mmCIF file of C-alpha atoms in Angstrom:
data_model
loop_
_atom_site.group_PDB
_atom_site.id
_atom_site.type_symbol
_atom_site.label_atom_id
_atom_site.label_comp_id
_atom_site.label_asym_id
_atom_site.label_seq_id
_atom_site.Cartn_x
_atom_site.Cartn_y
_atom_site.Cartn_z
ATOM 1 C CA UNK P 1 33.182 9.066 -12.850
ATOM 2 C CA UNK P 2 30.226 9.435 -10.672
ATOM 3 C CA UNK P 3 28.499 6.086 -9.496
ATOM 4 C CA UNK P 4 24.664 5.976 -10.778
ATOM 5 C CA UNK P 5 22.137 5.796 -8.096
ATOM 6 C CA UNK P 6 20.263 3.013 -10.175
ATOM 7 C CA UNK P 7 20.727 0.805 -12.331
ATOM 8 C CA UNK P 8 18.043 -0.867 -14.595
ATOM 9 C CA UNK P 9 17.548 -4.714 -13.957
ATOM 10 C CA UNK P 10 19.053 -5.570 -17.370
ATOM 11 C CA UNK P 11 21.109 -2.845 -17.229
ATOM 12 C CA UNK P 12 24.226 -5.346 -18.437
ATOM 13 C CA UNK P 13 22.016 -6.675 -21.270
ATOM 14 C CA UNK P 14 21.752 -2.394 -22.477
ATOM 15 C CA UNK P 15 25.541 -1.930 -22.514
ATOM 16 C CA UNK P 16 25.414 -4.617 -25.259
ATOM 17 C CA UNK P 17 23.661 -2.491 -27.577
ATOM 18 C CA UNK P 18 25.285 0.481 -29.635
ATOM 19 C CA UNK P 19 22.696 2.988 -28.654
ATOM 20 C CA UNK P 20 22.788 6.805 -27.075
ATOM 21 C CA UNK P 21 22.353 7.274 -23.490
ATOM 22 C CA UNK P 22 21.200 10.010 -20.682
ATOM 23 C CA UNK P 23 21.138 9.943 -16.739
ATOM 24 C CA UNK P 24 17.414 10.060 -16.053
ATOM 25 C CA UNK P 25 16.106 9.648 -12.366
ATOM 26 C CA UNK P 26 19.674 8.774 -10.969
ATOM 27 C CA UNK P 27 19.646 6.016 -13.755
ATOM 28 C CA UNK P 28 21.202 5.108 -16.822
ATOM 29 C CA UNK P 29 18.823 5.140 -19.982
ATOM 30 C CA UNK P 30 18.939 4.064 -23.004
ATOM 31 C CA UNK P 31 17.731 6.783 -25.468
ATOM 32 C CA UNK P 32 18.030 5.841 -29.049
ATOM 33 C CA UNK P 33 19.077 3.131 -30.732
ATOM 34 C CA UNK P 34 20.174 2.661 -34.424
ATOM 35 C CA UNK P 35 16.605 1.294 -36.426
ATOM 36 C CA UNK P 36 14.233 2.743 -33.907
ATOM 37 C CA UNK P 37 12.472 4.112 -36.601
ATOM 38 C CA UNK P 38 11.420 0.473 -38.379
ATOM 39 C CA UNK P 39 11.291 -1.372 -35.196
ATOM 40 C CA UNK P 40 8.861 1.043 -33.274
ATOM 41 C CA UNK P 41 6.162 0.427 -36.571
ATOM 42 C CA UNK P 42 6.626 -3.452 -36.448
ATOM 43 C CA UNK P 43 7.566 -4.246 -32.761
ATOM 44 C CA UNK P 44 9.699 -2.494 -30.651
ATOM 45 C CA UNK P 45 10.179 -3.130 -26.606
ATOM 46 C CA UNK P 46 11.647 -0.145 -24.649
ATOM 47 C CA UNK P 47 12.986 -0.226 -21.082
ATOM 48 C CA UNK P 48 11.217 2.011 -18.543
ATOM 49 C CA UNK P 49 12.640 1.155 -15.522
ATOM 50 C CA UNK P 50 14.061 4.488 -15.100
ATOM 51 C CA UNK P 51 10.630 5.614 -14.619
ATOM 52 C CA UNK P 52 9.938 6.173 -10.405
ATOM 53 C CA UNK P 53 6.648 4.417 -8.826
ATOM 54 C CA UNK P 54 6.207 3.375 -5.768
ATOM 55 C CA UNK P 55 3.630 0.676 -4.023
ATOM 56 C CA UNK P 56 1.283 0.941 -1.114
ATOM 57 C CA UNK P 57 -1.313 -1.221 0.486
ATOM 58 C CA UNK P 58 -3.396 -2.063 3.286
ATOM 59 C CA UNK P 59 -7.251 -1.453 4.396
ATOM 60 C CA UNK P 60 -6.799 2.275 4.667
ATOM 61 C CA UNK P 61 -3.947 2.806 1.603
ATOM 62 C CA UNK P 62 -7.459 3.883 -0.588
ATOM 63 C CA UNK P 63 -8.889 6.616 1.859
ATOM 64 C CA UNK P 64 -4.729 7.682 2.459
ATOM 65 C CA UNK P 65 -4.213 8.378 -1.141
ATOM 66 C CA UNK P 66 -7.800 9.929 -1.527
ATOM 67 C CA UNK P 67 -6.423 12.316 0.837
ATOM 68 C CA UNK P 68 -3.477 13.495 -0.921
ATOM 69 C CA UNK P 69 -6.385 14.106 -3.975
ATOM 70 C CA UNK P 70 -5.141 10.946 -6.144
ATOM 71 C CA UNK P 71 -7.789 9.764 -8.733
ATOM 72 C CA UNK P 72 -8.371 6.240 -7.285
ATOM 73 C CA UNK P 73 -9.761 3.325 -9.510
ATOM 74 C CA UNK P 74 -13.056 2.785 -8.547
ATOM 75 C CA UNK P 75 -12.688 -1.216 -8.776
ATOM 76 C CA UNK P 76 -9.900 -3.857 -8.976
ATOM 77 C CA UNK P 77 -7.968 -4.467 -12.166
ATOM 78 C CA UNK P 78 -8.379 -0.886 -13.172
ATOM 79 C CA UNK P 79 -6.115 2.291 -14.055
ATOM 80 C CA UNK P 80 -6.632 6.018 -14.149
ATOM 81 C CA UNK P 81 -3.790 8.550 -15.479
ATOM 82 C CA UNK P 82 -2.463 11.103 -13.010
ATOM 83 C CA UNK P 83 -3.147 14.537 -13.593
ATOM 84 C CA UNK P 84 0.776 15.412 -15.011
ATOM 85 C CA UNK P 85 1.210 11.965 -16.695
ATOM 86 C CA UNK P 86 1.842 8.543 -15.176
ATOM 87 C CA UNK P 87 -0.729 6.415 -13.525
ATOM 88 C CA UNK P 88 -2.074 4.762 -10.680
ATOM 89 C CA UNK P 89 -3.053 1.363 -10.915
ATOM 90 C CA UNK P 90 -5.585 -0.503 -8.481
ATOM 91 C CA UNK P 91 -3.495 -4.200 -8.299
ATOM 92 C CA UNK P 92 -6.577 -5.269 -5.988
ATOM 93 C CA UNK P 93 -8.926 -4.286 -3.375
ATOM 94 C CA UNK P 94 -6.368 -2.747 -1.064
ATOM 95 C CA UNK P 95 -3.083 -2.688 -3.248
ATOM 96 C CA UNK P 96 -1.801 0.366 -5.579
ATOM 97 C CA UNK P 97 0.847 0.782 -8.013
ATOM 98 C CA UNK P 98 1.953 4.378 -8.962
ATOM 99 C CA UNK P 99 4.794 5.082 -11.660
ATOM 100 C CA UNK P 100 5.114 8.913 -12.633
ATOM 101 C CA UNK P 101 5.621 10.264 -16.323
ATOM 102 C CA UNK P 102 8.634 12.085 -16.815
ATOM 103 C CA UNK P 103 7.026 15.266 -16.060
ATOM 104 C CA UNK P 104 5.604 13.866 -12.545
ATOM 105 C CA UNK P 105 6.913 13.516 -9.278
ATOM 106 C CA UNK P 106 4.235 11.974 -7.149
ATOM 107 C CA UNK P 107 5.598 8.682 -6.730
ATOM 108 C CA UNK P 108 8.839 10.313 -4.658
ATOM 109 C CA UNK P 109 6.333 12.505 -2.867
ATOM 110 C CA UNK P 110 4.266 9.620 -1.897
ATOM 111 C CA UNK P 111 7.404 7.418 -0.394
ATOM 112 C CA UNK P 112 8.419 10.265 1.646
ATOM 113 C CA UNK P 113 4.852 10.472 3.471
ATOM 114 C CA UNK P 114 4.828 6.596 3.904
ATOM 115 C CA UNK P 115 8.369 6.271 6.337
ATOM 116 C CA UNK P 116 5.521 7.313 8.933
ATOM 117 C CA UNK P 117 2.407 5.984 7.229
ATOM 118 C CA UNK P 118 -1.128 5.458 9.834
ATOM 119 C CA UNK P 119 -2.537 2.390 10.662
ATOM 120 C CA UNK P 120 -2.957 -0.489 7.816
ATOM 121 C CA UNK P 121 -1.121 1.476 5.221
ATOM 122 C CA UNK P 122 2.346 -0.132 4.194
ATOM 123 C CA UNK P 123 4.766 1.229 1.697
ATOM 124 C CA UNK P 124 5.705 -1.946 -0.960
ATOM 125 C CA UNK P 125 9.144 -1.422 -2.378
ATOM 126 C CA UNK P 126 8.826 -1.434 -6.912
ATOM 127 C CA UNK P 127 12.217 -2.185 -8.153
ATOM 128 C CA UNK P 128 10.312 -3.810 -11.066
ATOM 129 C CA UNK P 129 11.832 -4.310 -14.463
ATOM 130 C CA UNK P 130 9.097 -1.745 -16.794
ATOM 131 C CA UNK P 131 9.039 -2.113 -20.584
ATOM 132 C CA UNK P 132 7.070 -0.516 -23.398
ATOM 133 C CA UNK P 133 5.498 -2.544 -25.946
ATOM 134 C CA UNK P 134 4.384 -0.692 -29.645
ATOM 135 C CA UNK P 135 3.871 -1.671 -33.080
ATOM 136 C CA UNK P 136 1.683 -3.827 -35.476
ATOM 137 C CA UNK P 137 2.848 -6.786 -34.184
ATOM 138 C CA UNK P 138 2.513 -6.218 -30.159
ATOM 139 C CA UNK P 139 -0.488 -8.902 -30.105
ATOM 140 C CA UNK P 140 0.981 -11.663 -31.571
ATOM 141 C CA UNK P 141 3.933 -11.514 -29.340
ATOM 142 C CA UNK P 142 1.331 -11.489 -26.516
ATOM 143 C CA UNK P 143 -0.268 -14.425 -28.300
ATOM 144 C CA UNK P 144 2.908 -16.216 -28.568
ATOM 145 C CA UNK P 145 4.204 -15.401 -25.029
ATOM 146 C CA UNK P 146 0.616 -15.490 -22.672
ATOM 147 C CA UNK P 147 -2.659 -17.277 -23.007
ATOM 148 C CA UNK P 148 -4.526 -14.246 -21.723
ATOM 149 C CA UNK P 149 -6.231 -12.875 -25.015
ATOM 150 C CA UNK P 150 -5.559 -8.886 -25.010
ATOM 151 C CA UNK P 151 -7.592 -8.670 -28.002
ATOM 152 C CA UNK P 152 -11.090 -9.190 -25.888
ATOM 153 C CA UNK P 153 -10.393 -6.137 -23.517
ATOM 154 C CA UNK P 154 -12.392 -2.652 -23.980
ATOM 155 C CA UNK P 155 -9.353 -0.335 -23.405
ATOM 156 C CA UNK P 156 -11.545 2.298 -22.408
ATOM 157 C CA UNK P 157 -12.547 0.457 -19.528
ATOM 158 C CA UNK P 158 -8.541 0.857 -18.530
ATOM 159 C CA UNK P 159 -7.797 -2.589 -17.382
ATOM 160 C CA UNK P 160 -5.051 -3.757 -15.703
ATOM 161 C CA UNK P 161 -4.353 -7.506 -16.302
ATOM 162 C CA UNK P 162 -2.294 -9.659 -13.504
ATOM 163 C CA UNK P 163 -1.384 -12.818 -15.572
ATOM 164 C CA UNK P 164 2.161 -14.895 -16.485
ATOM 165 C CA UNK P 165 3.887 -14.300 -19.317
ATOM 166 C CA UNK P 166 6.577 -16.993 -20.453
ATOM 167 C CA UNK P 167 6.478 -18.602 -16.906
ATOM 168 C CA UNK P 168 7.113 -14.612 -15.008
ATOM 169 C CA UNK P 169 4.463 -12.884 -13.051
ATOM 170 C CA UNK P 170 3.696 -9.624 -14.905
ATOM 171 C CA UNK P 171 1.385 -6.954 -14.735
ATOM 172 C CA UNK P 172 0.481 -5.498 -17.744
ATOM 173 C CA UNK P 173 -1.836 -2.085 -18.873
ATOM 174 C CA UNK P 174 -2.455 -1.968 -22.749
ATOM 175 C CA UNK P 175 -3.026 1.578 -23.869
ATOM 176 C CA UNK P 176 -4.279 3.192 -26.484
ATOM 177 C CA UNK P 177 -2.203 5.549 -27.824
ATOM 178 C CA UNK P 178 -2.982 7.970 -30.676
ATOM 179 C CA UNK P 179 -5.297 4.759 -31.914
ATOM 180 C CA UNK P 180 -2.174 2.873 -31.632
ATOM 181 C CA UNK P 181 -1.672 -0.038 -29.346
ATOM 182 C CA UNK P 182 1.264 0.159 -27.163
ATOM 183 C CA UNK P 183 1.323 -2.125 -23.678
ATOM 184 C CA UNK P 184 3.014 -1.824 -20.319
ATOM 185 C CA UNK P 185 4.729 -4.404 -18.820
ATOM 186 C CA UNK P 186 5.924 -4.830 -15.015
ATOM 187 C CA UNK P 187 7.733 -8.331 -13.045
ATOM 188 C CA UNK P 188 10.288 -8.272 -10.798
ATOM 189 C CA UNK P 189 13.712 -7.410 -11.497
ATOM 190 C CA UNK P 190 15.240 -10.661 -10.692
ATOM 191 C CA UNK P 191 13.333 -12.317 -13.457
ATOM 192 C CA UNK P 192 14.602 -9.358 -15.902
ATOM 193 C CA UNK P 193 17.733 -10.189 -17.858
ATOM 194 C CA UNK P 194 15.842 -13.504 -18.401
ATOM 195 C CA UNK P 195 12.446 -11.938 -19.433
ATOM 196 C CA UNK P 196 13.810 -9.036 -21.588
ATOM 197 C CA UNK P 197 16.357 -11.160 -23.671
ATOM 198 C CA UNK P 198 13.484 -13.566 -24.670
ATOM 199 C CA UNK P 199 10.788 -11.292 -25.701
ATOM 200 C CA UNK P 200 13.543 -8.953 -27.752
ATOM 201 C CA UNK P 201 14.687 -12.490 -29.067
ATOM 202 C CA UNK P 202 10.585 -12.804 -30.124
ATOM 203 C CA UNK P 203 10.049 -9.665 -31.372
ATOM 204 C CA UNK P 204 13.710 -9.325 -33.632
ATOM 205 C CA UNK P 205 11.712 -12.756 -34.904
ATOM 206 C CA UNK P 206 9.500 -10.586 -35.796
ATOM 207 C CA UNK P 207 10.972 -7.992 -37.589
ATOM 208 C CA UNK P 208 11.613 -5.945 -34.768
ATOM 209 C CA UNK P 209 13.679 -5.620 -31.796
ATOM 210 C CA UNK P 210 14.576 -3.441 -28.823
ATOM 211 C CA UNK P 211 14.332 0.158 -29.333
ATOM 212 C CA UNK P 212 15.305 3.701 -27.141
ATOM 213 C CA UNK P 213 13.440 5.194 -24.782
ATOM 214 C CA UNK P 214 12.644 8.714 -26.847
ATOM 215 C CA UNK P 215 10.663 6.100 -29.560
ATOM 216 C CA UNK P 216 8.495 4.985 -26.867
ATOM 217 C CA UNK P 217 7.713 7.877 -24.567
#
């Protein structure tokens, strides 16, 4: 049995579940799980850390990924999609975050250029745990879990919100998908057994639970 290149930061807390699973990106998915169908229209929470991205910042990181003809944010705290799915986030002036869809490859493209980046542009290593947040009741497990109120952003302004969530560091993008709400989640993976057993603990509270990756994507 072949050893998987990755594994997911709650990759332990997975196995537990009696779902399908695929290899995708070197890494060990979760696909489906039994009730994904009633949990993804109530509130189901999907792990994406299969997904690739890859960080870079520094004083010249904009102009270097204006050069390889990235859509950059125009301001802070701000998102744009790339142009075969995924995003790139602006985390602050000088600091980018950049996770491909399934159908992208930037992110892999973009590491490989930065072993011998120029002056003031440094590669930031994303190991992050990644979830995916849909259904009806996504904003009151935001309400119960961060004080930052969601519900006053303008999602077509693409905002990308830096705040703590049940004591962890996140960054999160809410999205409007279809005219239904799903959210984005990102902390670091040694905060992710931790962070993904209490929010699926919230959210089967609920009336929903964790769900595959094919319900989310």
């Amino acid at each position: 049995m072949n050893t998987p290149l990755r594994l997911s930061p709650i990759h332990d807390s997975l196995q537990s579940l009696n779902g399908v699973w695929c290899d995708t990106n070197g890494m060990p998915s979760l696909v489906t799980l039994p009730g994904d169908r009633q949990s993804v229209s109530v509130l189901g929470i999907a792990d994406l850390s299969f997904l690739t991205r890859f960080g870079v910042k520094g004083a010249n990181a904009t102009q270097w990924l204006a050069d390889r003809k990235l859509p950059i944010p125009d301001r802070p705290n701000t998102w744009h999609p790339l142009p075969e799915g995924g995003i790139i986030a602006r985390l602050g002036l000088t600091e980018f975050l950049i996770e491909d869809s399934l159908n992208s490859a930037i992110a892999p493209q973009l590491a490989t250029a930065c072993k011998s980046p120029p002056a003031k542009v440094y590669p930031v290593l994303r190991q992050d745990l990644a979830l995916g947040l849909v259904g009806d009741r996504v904003n009151e497990l935001l309400r119960q879990t961060c004080s930052f109120n969601f519900q006053a952003l303008s999602l077509g302004d693409r905002p990308v919100v830096l705040t703590n969530a049940i004591g962890v560091t996140v960054t999160v993008i809410p999205l409007d998908i279809e005219r239904e709400l799903c959210i984005r989640i990102w902390c670091d993976r040694t905060f992710g057994t931790y962070f993904w057993q209490t929010l699926v603990q919230i959210a089967t509270e609920l009336g929903g639970g964790a769900i595959g990756t094919e319900s989310f994507l």
